[in-house]
mmCIF file with all atom_site columns, C-alpha atoms in Angstrom:
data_model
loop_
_atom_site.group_PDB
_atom_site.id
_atom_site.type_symbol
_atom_site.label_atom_id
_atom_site.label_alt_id
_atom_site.label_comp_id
_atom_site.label_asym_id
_atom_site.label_entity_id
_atom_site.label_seq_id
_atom_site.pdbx_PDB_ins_code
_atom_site.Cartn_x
_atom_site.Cartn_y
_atom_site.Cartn_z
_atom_site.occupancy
_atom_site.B_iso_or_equiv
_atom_site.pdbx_formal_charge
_atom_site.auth_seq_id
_atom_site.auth_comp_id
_atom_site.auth_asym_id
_atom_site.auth_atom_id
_atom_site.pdbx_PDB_model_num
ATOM 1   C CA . UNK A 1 1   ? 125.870 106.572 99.710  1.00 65.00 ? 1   UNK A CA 1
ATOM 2   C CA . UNK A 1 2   ? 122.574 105.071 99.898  1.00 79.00 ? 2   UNK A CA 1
ATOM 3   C CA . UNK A 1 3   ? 119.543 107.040 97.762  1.00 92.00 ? 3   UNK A CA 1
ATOM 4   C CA . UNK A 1 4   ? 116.859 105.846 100.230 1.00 96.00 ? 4   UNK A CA 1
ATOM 5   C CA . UNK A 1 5   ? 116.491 104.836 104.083 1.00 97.00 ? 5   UNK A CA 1
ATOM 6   C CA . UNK A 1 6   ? 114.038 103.820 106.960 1.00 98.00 ? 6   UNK A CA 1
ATOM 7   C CA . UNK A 1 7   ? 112.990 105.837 109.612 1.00 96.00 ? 7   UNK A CA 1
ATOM 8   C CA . UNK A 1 8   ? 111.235 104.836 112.626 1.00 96.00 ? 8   UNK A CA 1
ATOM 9   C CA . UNK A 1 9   ? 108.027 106.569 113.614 1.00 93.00 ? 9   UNK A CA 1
ATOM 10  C CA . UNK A 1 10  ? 105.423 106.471 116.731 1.00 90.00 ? 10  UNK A CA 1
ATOM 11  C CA . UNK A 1 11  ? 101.979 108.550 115.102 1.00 87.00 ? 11  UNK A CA 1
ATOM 12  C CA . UNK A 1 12  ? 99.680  109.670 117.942 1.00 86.00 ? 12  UNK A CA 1
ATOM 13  C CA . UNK A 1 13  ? 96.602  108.397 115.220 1.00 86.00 ? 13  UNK A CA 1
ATOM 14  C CA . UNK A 1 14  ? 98.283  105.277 114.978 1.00 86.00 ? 14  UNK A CA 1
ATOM 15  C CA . UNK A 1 15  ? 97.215  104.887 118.787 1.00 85.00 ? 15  UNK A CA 1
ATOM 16  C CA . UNK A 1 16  ? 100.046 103.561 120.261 1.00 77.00 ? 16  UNK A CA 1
ATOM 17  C CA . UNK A 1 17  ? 99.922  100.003 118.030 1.00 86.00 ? 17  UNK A CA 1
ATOM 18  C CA . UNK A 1 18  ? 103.580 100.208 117.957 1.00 88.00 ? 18  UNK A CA 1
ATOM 19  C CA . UNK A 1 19  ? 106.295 101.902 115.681 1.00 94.00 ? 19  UNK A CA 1
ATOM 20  C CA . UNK A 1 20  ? 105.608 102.655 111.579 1.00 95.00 ? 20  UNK A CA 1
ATOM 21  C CA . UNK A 1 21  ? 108.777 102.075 109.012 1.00 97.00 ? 21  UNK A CA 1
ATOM 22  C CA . UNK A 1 22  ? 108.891 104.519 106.559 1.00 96.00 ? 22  UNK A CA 1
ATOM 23  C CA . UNK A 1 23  ? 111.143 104.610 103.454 1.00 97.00 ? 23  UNK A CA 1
ATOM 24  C CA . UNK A 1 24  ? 112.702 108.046 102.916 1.00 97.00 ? 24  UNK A CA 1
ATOM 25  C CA . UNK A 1 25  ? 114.784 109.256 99.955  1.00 94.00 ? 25  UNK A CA 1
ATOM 26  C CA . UNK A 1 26  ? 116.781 112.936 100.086 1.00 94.00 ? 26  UNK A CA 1
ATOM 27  C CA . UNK A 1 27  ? 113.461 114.358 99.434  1.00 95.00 ? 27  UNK A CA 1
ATOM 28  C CA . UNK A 1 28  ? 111.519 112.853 102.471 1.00 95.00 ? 28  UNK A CA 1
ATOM 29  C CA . UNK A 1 29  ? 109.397 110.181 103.217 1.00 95.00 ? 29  UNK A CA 1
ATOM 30  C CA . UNK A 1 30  ? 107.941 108.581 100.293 1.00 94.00 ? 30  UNK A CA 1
ATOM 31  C CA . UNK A 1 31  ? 104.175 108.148 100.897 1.00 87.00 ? 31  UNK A CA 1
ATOM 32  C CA . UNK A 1 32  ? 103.011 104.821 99.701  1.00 91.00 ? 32  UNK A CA 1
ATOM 33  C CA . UNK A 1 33  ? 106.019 103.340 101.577 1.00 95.00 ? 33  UNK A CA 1
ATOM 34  C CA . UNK A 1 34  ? 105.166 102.631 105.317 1.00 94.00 ? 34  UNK A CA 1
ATOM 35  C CA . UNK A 1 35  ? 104.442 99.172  106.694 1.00 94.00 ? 35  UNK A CA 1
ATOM 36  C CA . UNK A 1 36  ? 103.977 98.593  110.333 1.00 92.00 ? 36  UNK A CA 1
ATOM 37  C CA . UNK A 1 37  ? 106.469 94.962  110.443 1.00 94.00 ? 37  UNK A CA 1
ATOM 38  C CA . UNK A 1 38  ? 110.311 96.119  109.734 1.00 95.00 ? 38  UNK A CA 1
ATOM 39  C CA . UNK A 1 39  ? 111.415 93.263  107.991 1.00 94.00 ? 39  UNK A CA 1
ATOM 40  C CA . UNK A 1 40  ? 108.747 94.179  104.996 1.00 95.00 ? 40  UNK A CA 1
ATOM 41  C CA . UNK A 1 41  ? 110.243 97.869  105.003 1.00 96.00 ? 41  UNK A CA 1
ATOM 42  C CA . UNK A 1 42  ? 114.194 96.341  104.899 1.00 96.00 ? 42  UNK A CA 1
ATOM 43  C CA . UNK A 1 43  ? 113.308 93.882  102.289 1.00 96.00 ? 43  UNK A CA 1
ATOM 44  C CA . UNK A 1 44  ? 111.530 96.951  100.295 1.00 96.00 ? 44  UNK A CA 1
ATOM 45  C CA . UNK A 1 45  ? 114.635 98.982  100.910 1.00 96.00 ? 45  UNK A CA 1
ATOM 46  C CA . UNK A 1 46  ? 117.003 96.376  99.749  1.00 96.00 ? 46  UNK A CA 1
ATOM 47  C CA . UNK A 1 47  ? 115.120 95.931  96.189  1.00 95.00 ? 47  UNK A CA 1
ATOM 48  C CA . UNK A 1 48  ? 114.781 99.819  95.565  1.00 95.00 ? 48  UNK A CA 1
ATOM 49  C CA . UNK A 1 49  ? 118.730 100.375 96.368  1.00 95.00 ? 49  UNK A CA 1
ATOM 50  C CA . UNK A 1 50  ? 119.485 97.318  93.989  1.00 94.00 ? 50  UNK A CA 1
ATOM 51  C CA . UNK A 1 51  ? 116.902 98.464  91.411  1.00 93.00 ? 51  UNK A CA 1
ATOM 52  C CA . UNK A 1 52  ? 114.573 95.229  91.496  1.00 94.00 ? 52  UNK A CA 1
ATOM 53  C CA . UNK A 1 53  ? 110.755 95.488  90.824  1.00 94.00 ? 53  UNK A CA 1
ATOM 54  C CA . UNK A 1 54  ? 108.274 95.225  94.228  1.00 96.00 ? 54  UNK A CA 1
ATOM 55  C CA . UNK A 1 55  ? 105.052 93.217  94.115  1.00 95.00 ? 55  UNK A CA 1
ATOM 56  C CA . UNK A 1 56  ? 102.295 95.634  93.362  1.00 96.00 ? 56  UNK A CA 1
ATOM 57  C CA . UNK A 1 57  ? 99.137  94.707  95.311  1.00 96.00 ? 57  UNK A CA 1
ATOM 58  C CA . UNK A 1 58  ? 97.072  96.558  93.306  1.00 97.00 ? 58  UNK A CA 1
ATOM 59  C CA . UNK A 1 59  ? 93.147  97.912  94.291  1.00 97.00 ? 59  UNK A CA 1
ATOM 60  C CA . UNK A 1 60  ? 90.888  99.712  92.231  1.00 98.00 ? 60  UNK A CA 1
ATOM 61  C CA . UNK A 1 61  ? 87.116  100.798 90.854  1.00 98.00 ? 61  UNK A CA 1
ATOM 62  C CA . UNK A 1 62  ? 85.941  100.795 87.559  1.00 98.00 ? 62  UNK A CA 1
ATOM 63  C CA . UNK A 1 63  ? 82.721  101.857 87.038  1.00 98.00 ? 63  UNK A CA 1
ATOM 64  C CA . UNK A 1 64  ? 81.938  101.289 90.700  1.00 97.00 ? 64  UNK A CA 1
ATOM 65  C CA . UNK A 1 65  ? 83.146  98.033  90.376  1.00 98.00 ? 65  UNK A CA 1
ATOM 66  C CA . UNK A 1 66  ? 86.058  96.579  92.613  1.00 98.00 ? 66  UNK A CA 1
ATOM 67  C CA . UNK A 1 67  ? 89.326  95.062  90.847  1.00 98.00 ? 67  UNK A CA 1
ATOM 68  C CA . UNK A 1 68  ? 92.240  93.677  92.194  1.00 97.00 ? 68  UNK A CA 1
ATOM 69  C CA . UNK A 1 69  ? 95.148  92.110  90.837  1.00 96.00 ? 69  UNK A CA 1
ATOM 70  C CA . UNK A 1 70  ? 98.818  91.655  91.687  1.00 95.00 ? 70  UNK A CA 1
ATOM 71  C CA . UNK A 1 71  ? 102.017 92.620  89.426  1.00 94.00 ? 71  UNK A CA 1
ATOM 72  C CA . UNK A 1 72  ? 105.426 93.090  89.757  1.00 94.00 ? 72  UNK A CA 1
ATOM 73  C CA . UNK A 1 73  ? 106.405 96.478  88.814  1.00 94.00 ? 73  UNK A CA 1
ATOM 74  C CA . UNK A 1 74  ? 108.774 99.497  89.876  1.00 93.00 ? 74  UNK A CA 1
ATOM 75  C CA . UNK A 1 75  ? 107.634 101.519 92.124  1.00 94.00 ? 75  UNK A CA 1
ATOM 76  C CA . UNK A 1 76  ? 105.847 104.739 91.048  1.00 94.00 ? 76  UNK A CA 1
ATOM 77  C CA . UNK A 1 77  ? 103.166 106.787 91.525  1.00 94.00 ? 77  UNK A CA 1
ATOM 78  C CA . UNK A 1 78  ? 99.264  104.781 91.781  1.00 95.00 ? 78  UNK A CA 1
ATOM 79  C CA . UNK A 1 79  ? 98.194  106.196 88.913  1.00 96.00 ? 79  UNK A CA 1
ATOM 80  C CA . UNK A 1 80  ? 101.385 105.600 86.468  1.00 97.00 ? 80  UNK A CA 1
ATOM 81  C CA . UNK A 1 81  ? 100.907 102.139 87.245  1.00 96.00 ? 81  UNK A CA 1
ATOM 82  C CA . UNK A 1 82  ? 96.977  101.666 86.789  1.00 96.00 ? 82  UNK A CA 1
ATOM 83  C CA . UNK A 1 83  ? 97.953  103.576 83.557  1.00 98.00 ? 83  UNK A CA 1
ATOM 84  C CA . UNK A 1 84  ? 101.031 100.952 82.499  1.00 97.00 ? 84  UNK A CA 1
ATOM 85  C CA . UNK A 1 85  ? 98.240  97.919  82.956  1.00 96.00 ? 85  UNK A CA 1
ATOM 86  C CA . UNK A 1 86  ? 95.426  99.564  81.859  1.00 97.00 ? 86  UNK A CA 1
ATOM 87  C CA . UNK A 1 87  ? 96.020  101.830 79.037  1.00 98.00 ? 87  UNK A CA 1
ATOM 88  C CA . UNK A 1 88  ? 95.371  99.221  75.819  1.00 97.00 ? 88  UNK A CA 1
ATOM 89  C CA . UNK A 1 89  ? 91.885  99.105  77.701  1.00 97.00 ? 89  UNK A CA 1
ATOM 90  C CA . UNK A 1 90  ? 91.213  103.267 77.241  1.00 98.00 ? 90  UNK A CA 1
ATOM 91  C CA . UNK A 1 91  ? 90.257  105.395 74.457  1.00 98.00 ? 91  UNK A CA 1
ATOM 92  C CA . UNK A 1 92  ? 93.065  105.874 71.516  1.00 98.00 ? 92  UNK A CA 1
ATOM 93  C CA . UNK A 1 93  ? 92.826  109.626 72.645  1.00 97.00 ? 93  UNK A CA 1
ATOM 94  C CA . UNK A 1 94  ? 93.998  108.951 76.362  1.00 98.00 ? 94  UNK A CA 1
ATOM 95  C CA . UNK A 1 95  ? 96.711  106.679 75.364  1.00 98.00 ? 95  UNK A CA 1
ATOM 96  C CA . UNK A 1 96  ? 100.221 107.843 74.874  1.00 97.00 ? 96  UNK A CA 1
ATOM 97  C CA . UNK A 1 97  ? 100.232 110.008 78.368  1.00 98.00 ? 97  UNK A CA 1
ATOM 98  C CA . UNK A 1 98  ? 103.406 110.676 79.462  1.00 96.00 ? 98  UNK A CA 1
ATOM 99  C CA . UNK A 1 99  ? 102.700 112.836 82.992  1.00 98.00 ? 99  UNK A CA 1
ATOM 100 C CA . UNK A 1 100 ? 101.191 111.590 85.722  1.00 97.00 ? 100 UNK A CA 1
ATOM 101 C CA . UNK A 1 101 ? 98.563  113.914 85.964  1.00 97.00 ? 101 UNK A CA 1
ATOM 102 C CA . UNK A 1 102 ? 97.700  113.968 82.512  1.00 98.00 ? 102 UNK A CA 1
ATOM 103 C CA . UNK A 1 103 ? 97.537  109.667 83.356  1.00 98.00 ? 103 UNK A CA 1
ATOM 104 C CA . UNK A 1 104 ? 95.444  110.413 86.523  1.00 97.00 ? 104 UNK A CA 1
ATOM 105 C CA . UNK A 1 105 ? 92.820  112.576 84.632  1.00 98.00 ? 105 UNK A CA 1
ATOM 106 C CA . UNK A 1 106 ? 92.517  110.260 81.784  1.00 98.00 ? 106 UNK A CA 1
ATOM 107 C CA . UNK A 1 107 ? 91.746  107.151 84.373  1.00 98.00 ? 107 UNK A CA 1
ATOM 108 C CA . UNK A 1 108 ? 89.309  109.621 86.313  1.00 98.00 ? 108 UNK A CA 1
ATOM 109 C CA . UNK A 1 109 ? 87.385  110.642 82.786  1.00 98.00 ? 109 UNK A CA 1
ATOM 110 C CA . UNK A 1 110 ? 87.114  106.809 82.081  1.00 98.00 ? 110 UNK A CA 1
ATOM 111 C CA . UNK A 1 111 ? 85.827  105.551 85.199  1.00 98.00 ? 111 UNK A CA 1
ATOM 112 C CA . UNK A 1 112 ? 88.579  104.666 87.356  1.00 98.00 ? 112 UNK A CA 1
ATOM 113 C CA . UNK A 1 113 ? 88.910  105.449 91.167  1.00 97.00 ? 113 UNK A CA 1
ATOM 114 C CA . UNK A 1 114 ? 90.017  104.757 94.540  1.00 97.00 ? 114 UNK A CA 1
ATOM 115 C CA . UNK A 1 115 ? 93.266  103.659 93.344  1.00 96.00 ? 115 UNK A CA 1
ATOM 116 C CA . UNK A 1 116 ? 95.292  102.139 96.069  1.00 96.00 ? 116 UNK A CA 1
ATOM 117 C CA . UNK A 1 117 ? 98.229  100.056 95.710  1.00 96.00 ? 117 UNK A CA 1
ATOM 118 C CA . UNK A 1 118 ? 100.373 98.400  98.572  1.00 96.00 ? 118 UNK A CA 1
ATOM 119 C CA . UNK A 1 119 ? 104.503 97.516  97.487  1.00 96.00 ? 119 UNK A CA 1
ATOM 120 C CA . UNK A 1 120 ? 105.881 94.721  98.860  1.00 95.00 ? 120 UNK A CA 1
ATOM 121 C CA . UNK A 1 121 ? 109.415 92.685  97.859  1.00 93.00 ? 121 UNK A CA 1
ATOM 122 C CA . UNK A 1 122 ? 108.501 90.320  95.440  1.00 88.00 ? 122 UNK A CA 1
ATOM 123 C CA . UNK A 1 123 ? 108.540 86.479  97.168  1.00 78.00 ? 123 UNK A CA 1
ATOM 124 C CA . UNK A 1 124 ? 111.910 84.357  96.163  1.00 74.00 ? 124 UNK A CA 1
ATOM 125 C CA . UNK A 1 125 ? 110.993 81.305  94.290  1.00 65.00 ? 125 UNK A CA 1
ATOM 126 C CA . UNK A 1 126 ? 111.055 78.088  95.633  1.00 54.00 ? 126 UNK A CA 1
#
């Protein structure tokens, strides 16, 4: 039986712009999964149930400064993985985390916010 699926959605504050795909698993709908094109949200679904990594599109301050950057990784909580990319860069004292909010308050003490990170499948090469 399959861990995750897609369920179709109409939001009233997405003002009628058409339907939203959402990945669930048996918990419920996973939050940083939702794309408004289906094909993105079935190619998503096929590389979770077949345990590939997704293209992180990855967005982020430091200091007030903007930083983006693109990665392939497995899908996880923002902050876990800022924290995978960035930890080398903190202080030996907020290295090592293992829980994400012990991960997310290290990256807040050290200047990191407005972490926002969009999961797609990862291109095929040509």
């Amino acid at each position: 039986m399959s861990k995750y699926r897609i369920e179709e959605s109409r939001p009233d504050w997405y003002k009628g712009l058409g339907p939203l795909y959402q990945i669930h698993d048996e918990t419920g709908p996973i939050r940083h999964l939702r794309w408004d094109y289906e094909p993105t949200a079935i190619a998503v679904l096929d590389d979770l149930e077949n345990g590939r990594a997704l293209l992180a599109d990855i967005n982020y301050k430091l200091n007030g400064t903007s930083h983006k950057s693109e990665a392939p990784a497995h899908f996880a909580e923002n902050e876990d993985v800022i924290y995978f990319f960035e930890e080398d860069k903190l202080p030996t004292s907020d290295r090592g985390l293992t829980t994400t909010e012990e991960k997310r308050a290290a990256l807040l003490k050290n200047g990191y916010s407005e972490i926002v990170i969009h999961w797609e499948s990862v291109p095929p090469f040509e």
